[in-house]
């Protein structure tokens, strides 16, 4: 299923503990628009266990469902806390798998703009995280997000800095959408 709205779609993405959820909430409030939460985060909270390769497909399906719920509420703009690109990056990184249906859906459902959160925020442990927070691991995952968006021909911009600076950069990027 392709996304079902003509609203502009913006995805806040990046590796773990880079402020995606906070930025998504701030943008939704600033633009007074709907947003969708991160499917993987909700899935982990619901199942209360570490993720395995068997969780990739259900997480992708949940991500689509969450996005569609927000899209149905949108009039002009919708903000997503991650999308299927993130599911693919982590599936490749942790399980060395790339489910064809998820890759196809990620391409079909590509957003108008991706805001890639930089790894310049301090690491804060977040429950059943996959990453340990090491500087090298964060850099590797970040580079995988850059590679995935570049290979996919996606429109993206790097968002960095602390606090309001991140929100201000993101707002400017969204306002720059044609």
PDB file of C-alpha atoms in Angstrom:
ATOM      1  CA  UNK A   1       0.000   0.000   0.000  1.00  0.00           C
ATOM      2  CA  UNK A   2       1.341   3.401  -0.924  1.00  0.00           C
ATOM      3  CA  UNK A   3       0.641   6.211   1.459  1.00  0.00           C
ATOM      4  CA  UNK A   4      -2.911   7.405   0.985  1.00  0.00           C
ATOM      5  CA  UNK A   5      -2.669  11.175   1.189  1.00  0.00           C
ATOM      6  CA  UNK A   6      -1.388  14.105  -0.805  1.00  0.00           C
ATOM      7  CA  UNK A   7      -0.067  15.683   2.401  1.00  0.00           C
ATOM      8  CA  UNK A   8       3.632  16.373   2.570  1.00  0.00           C
ATOM      9  CA  UNK A   9       5.390  13.694   4.607  1.00  0.00           C
ATOM     10  CA  UNK A  10       8.489  14.327   6.710  1.00  0.00           C
ATOM     11  CA  UNK A  11      10.393  11.546   8.463  1.00  0.00           C
ATOM     12  CA  UNK A  12      12.617  12.157  11.467  1.00  0.00           C
ATOM     13  CA  UNK A  13      15.220   9.407  11.290  1.00  0.00           C
ATOM     14  CA  UNK A  14      18.614   8.302  12.515  1.00  0.00           C
ATOM     15  CA  UNK A  15      20.329   5.984  14.917  1.00  0.00           C
ATOM     16  CA  UNK A  16      19.233   5.366  18.476  1.00  0.00           C
ATOM     17  CA  UNK A  17      19.262   8.114  21.086  1.00  0.00           C
ATOM     18  CA  UNK A  18      19.548  11.000  18.655  1.00  0.00           C
ATOM     19  CA  UNK A  19      16.446  12.887  19.753  1.00  0.00           C
ATOM     20  CA  UNK A  20      14.031  11.646  17.073  1.00  0.00           C
ATOM     21  CA  UNK A  21      11.002  11.300  19.334  1.00  0.00           C
ATOM     22  CA  UNK A  22      11.498  14.697  20.978  1.00  0.00           C
ATOM     23  CA  UNK A  23      12.053  16.362  17.603  1.00  0.00           C
ATOM     24  CA  UNK A  24       8.985  14.670  16.085  1.00  0.00           C
ATOM     25  CA  UNK A  25       6.803  15.931  18.951  1.00  0.00           C
ATOM     26  CA  UNK A  26       8.247  19.441  18.691  1.00  0.00           C
ATOM     27  CA  UNK A  27       7.659  19.595  14.948  1.00  0.00           C
ATOM     28  CA  UNK A  28       4.100  18.269  15.209  1.00  0.00           C
ATOM     29  CA  UNK A  29       3.373  20.933  17.819  1.00  0.00           C
ATOM     30  CA  UNK A  30       5.076  23.716  15.843  1.00  0.00           C
ATOM     31  CA  UNK A  31       3.255  22.897  12.602  1.00  0.00           C
ATOM     32  CA  UNK A  32       0.044  21.777  14.368  1.00  0.00           C
ATOM     33  CA  UNK A  33      -0.028  18.565  12.378  1.00  0.00           C
ATOM     34  CA  UNK A  34      -0.386  14.847  13.108  1.00  0.00           C
ATOM     35  CA  UNK A  35       2.584  12.602  13.745  1.00  0.00           C
ATOM     36  CA  UNK A  36       3.219   8.892  14.013  1.00  0.00           C
ATOM     37  CA  UNK A  37       5.347   7.165  16.649  1.00  0.00           C
ATOM     38  CA  UNK A  38       8.240   4.787  15.999  1.00  0.00           C
ATOM     39  CA  UNK A  39       6.937   1.282  15.329  1.00  0.00           C
ATOM     40  CA  UNK A  40      10.027  -0.500  16.655  1.00  0.00           C
ATOM     41  CA  UNK A  41       9.849   1.361  19.975  1.00  0.00           C
ATOM     42  CA  UNK A  42       6.171   0.476  20.456  1.00  0.00           C
ATOM     43  CA  UNK A  43       6.819  -3.122  19.418  1.00  0.00           C
ATOM     44  CA  UNK A  44       9.607  -3.495  21.991  1.00  0.00           C
ATOM     45  CA  UNK A  45       7.407  -1.939  24.685  1.00  0.00           C
ATOM     46  CA  UNK A  46       4.525  -4.294  23.828  1.00  0.00           C
ATOM     47  CA  UNK A  47       6.693  -7.440  23.755  1.00  0.00           C
ATOM     48  CA  UNK A  48       9.184  -6.492  26.491  1.00  0.00           C
ATOM     49  CA  UNK A  49      12.003  -8.555  25.034  1.00  0.00           C
ATOM     50  CA  UNK A  50      15.068  -8.064  22.860  1.00  0.00           C
ATOM     51  CA  UNK A  51      14.428  -8.056  19.134  1.00  0.00           C
ATOM     52  CA  UNK A  52      15.309 -10.894  16.748  1.00  0.00           C
ATOM     53  CA  UNK A  53      15.139 -11.356  12.973  1.00  0.00           C
ATOM     54  CA  UNK A  54      11.601 -12.748  13.439  1.00  0.00           C
ATOM     55  CA  UNK A  55      10.494  -9.282  14.587  1.00  0.00           C
ATOM     56  CA  UNK A  56      11.504  -7.417  11.417  1.00  0.00           C
ATOM     57  CA  UNK A  57       8.327  -8.145   9.417  1.00  0.00           C
ATOM     58  CA  UNK A  58       5.891  -7.369  12.261  1.00  0.00           C
ATOM     59  CA  UNK A  59       7.744  -4.139  13.039  1.00  0.00           C
ATOM     60  CA  UNK A  60       7.530  -3.075   9.380  1.00  0.00           C
ATOM     61  CA  UNK A  61       3.798  -3.856   9.293  1.00  0.00           C
ATOM     62  CA  UNK A  62       3.231  -1.902  12.524  1.00  0.00           C
ATOM     63  CA  UNK A  63       5.245   1.037  11.143  1.00  0.00           C
ATOM     64  CA  UNK A  64       3.009   1.198   8.058  1.00  0.00           C
ATOM     65  CA  UNK A  65      -0.144   1.026  10.193  1.00  0.00           C
ATOM     66  CA  UNK A  66       1.061   3.857  12.449  1.00  0.00           C
ATOM     67  CA  UNK A  67       2.027   6.028   9.486  1.00  0.00           C
ATOM     68  CA  UNK A  68      -1.309   5.471   7.770  1.00  0.00           C
ATOM     69  CA  UNK A  69      -3.227   6.446  10.921  1.00  0.00           C
ATOM     70  CA  UNK A  70      -1.371   9.773  11.028  1.00  0.00           C
ATOM     71  CA  UNK A  71      -1.680  10.318   7.269  1.00  0.00           C
ATOM     72  CA  UNK A  72      -5.461   9.937   7.465  1.00  0.00           C
ATOM     73  CA  UNK A  73      -5.560  12.853   9.949  1.00  0.00           C
ATOM     74  CA  UNK A  74      -3.298  15.125   7.895  1.00  0.00           C
ATOM     75  CA  UNK A  75      -4.446  18.117   5.887  1.00  0.00           C
ATOM     76  CA  UNK A  76      -1.127  19.389   4.563  1.00  0.00           C
ATOM     77  CA  UNK A  77       1.747  17.923   6.589  1.00  0.00           C
ATOM     78  CA  UNK A  78       2.476  14.823   8.641  1.00  0.00           C
ATOM     79  CA  UNK A  79       5.608  14.034  10.666  1.00  0.00           C
ATOM     80  CA  UNK A  80       6.789  10.428  11.165  1.00  0.00           C
ATOM     81  CA  UNK A  81       9.135   9.244  13.905  1.00  0.00           C
ATOM     82  CA  UNK A  82      11.102   6.932  11.572  1.00  0.00           C
ATOM     83  CA  UNK A  83       9.780   4.870   8.673  1.00  0.00           C
ATOM     84  CA  UNK A  84      10.657   1.699   6.772  1.00  0.00           C
ATOM     85  CA  UNK A  85      14.104   3.030   5.868  1.00  0.00           C
ATOM     86  CA  UNK A  86      15.010   2.675   9.532  1.00  0.00           C
ATOM     87  CA  UNK A  87      13.587  -0.862   9.614  1.00  0.00           C
ATOM     88  CA  UNK A  88      15.791  -1.755   6.642  1.00  0.00           C
ATOM     89  CA  UNK A  89      18.934  -0.196   8.107  1.00  0.00           C
ATOM     90  CA  UNK A  90      18.548  -2.174  11.323  1.00  0.00           C
ATOM     91  CA  UNK A  91      17.546  -5.412   9.563  1.00  0.00           C
ATOM     92  CA  UNK A  92      20.717  -5.217   7.486  1.00  0.00           C
ATOM     93  CA  UNK A  93      22.928  -4.224  10.391  1.00  0.00           C
ATOM     94  CA  UNK A  94      21.758  -6.676  13.027  1.00  0.00           C
ATOM     95  CA  UNK A  95      20.415  -9.625  11.059  1.00  0.00           C
ATOM     96  CA  UNK A  96      22.094  -9.311   7.648  1.00  0.00           C
ATOM     97  CA  UNK A  97      18.703  -9.502   5.989  1.00  0.00           C
ATOM     98  CA  UNK A  98      16.875  -7.257   3.581  1.00  0.00           C
ATOM     99  CA  UNK A  99      13.264  -8.383   3.165  1.00  0.00           C
ATOM    100  CA  UNK A 100      12.268  -7.611  -0.419  1.00  0.00           C
ATOM    101  CA  UNK A 101       8.720  -6.576   0.461  1.00  0.00           C
ATOM    102  CA  UNK A 102       9.997  -4.035   3.007  1.00  0.00           C
ATOM    103  CA  UNK A 103      12.519  -2.621   0.523  1.00  0.00           C
ATOM    104  CA  UNK A 104       9.762  -2.297  -2.086  1.00  0.00           C
ATOM    105  CA  UNK A 105       7.369  -0.622   0.360  1.00  0.00           C
ATOM    106  CA  UNK A 106      10.098   1.726   1.606  1.00  0.00           C
ATOM    107  CA  UNK A 107      10.686   2.880  -1.963  1.00  0.00           C
ATOM    108  CA  UNK A 108       6.963   3.226  -2.731  1.00  0.00           C
ATOM    109  CA  UNK A 109       6.299   5.089   0.513  1.00  0.00           C
ATOM    110  CA  UNK A 110       9.324   7.406   0.425  1.00  0.00           C
ATOM    111  CA  UNK A 111       8.688  10.673   2.230  1.00  0.00           C
ATOM    112  CA  UNK A 112       9.101  14.149   0.804  1.00  0.00           C
ATOM    113  CA  UNK A 113      11.897  14.935   3.263  1.00  0.00           C
ATOM    114  CA  UNK A 114      14.047  13.007   5.729  1.00  0.00           C
ATOM    115  CA  UNK A 115      15.539  14.793   8.719  1.00  0.00           C
ATOM    116  CA  UNK A 116      18.588  12.767   9.760  1.00  0.00           C
ATOM    117  CA  UNK A 117      19.388  13.397  13.414  1.00  0.00           C
ATOM    118  CA  UNK A 118      23.119  13.571  13.986  1.00  0.00           C
ATOM    119  CA  UNK A 119      24.892  11.570  16.687  1.00  0.00           C
ATOM    120  CA  UNK A 120      26.016  14.725  18.507  1.00  0.00           C
ATOM    121  CA  UNK A 121      23.608  14.237  21.428  1.00  0.00           C
ATOM    122  CA  UNK A 122      24.861  12.441  24.536  1.00  0.00           C
ATOM    123  CA  UNK A 123      23.911   8.744  24.715  1.00  0.00           C
ATOM    124  CA  UNK A 124      21.074   7.963  27.136  1.00  0.00           C
ATOM    125  CA  UNK A 125      20.181   4.311  27.707  1.00  0.00           C
ATOM    126  CA  UNK A 126      16.620   3.584  26.631  1.00  0.00           C
ATOM    127  CA  UNK A 127      15.513   0.181  27.911  1.00  0.00           C
ATOM    128  CA  UNK A 128      15.849  -2.748  25.506  1.00  0.00           C
ATOM    129  CA  UNK A 129      18.060  -0.850  23.095  1.00  0.00           C
ATOM    130  CA  UNK A 130      19.982  -2.663  20.411  1.00  0.00           C
ATOM    131  CA  UNK A 131      23.011  -0.383  20.556  1.00  0.00           C
ATOM    132  CA  UNK A 132      25.467   0.027  23.408  1.00  0.00           C
ATOM    133  CA  UNK A 133      26.125   3.684  22.742  1.00  0.00           C
ATOM    134  CA  UNK A 134      29.805   3.344  21.881  1.00  0.00           C
ATOM    135  CA  UNK A 135      31.090   6.175  19.702  1.00  0.00           C
ATOM    136  CA  UNK A 136      32.213   3.747  16.991  1.00  0.00           C
ATOM    137  CA  UNK A 137      28.902   1.890  16.909  1.00  0.00           C
ATOM    138  CA  UNK A 138      26.963   5.161  16.708  1.00  0.00           C
ATOM    139  CA  UNK A 139      29.171   6.334  13.832  1.00  0.00           C
ATOM    140  CA  UNK A 140      28.696   3.063  11.933  1.00  0.00           C
ATOM    141  CA  UNK A 141      24.915   3.128  12.237  1.00  0.00           C
ATOM    142  CA  UNK A 142      24.808   6.823  11.303  1.00  0.00           C
ATOM    143  CA  UNK A 143      26.822   6.117   8.157  1.00  0.00           C
ATOM    144  CA  UNK A 144      24.416   3.306   7.271  1.00  0.00           C
ATOM    145  CA  UNK A 145      21.512   5.767   7.440  1.00  0.00           C
ATOM    146  CA  UNK A 146      23.403   8.203   5.201  1.00  0.00           C
ATOM    147  CA  UNK A 147      24.138   5.385   2.747  1.00  0.00           C
ATOM    148  CA  UNK A 148      20.552   4.111   2.691  1.00  0.00           C
ATOM    149  CA  UNK A 149      19.113   7.548   1.999  1.00  0.00           C
ATOM    150  CA  UNK A 150      21.735   8.373  -0.604  1.00  0.00           C
ATOM    151  CA  UNK A 151      21.333   5.037  -2.444  1.00  0.00           C
ATOM    152  CA  UNK A 152      17.557   5.448  -2.294  1.00  0.00           C
ATOM    153  CA  UNK A 153      17.737   8.899  -3.877  1.00  0.00           C
ATOM    154  CA  UNK A 154      15.882  10.377  -0.912  1.00  0.00           C
ATOM    155  CA  UNK A 155      15.779  14.069  -0.107  1.00  0.00           C
ATOM    156  CA  UNK A 156      17.404  14.490   3.288  1.00  0.00           C
ATOM    157  CA  UNK A 157      19.177  16.972   5.502  1.00  0.00           C
ATOM    158  CA  UNK A 158      21.336  16.575   8.589  1.00  0.00           C
ATOM    159  CA  UNK A 159      19.925  17.984  11.820  1.00  0.00           C
ATOM    160  CA  UNK A 160      22.427  18.691  14.574  1.00  0.00           C
ATOM    161  CA  UNK A 161      22.960  20.684  17.714  1.00  0.00           C
ATOM    162  CA  UNK A 162      21.337  20.704  21.120  1.00  0.00           C
ATOM    163  CA  UNK A 163      17.847  21.713  22.202  1.00  0.00           C
ATOM    164  CA  UNK A 164      16.117  24.461  20.279  1.00  0.00           C
ATOM    165  CA  UNK A 165      18.876  24.530  17.642  1.00  0.00           C
ATOM    166  CA  UNK A 166      17.753  21.101  16.393  1.00  0.00           C
ATOM    167  CA  UNK A 167      14.116  22.168  16.220  1.00  0.00           C
ATOM    168  CA  UNK A 168      14.989  25.433  14.436  1.00  0.00           C
ATOM    169  CA  UNK A 169      17.018  23.582  11.782  1.00  0.00           C
ATOM    170  CA  UNK A 170      14.208  21.080  11.239  1.00  0.00           C
ATOM    171  CA  UNK A 171      11.564  23.815  10.955  1.00  0.00           C
ATOM    172  CA  UNK A 172      13.682  25.647   8.321  1.00  0.00           C
ATOM    173  CA  UNK A 173      14.139  22.416   6.342  1.00  0.00           C
ATOM    174  CA  UNK A 174      10.402  21.709   6.335  1.00  0.00           C
ATOM    175  CA  UNK A 175       9.555  25.279   5.366  1.00  0.00           C
ATOM    176  CA  UNK A 176      11.958  24.834   2.429  1.00  0.00           C
ATOM    177  CA  UNK A 177       9.826  22.045   0.956  1.00  0.00           C
ATOM    178  CA  UNK A 178       8.359  23.164  -2.350  1.00  0.00           C
TER     179      UNK A 178
END
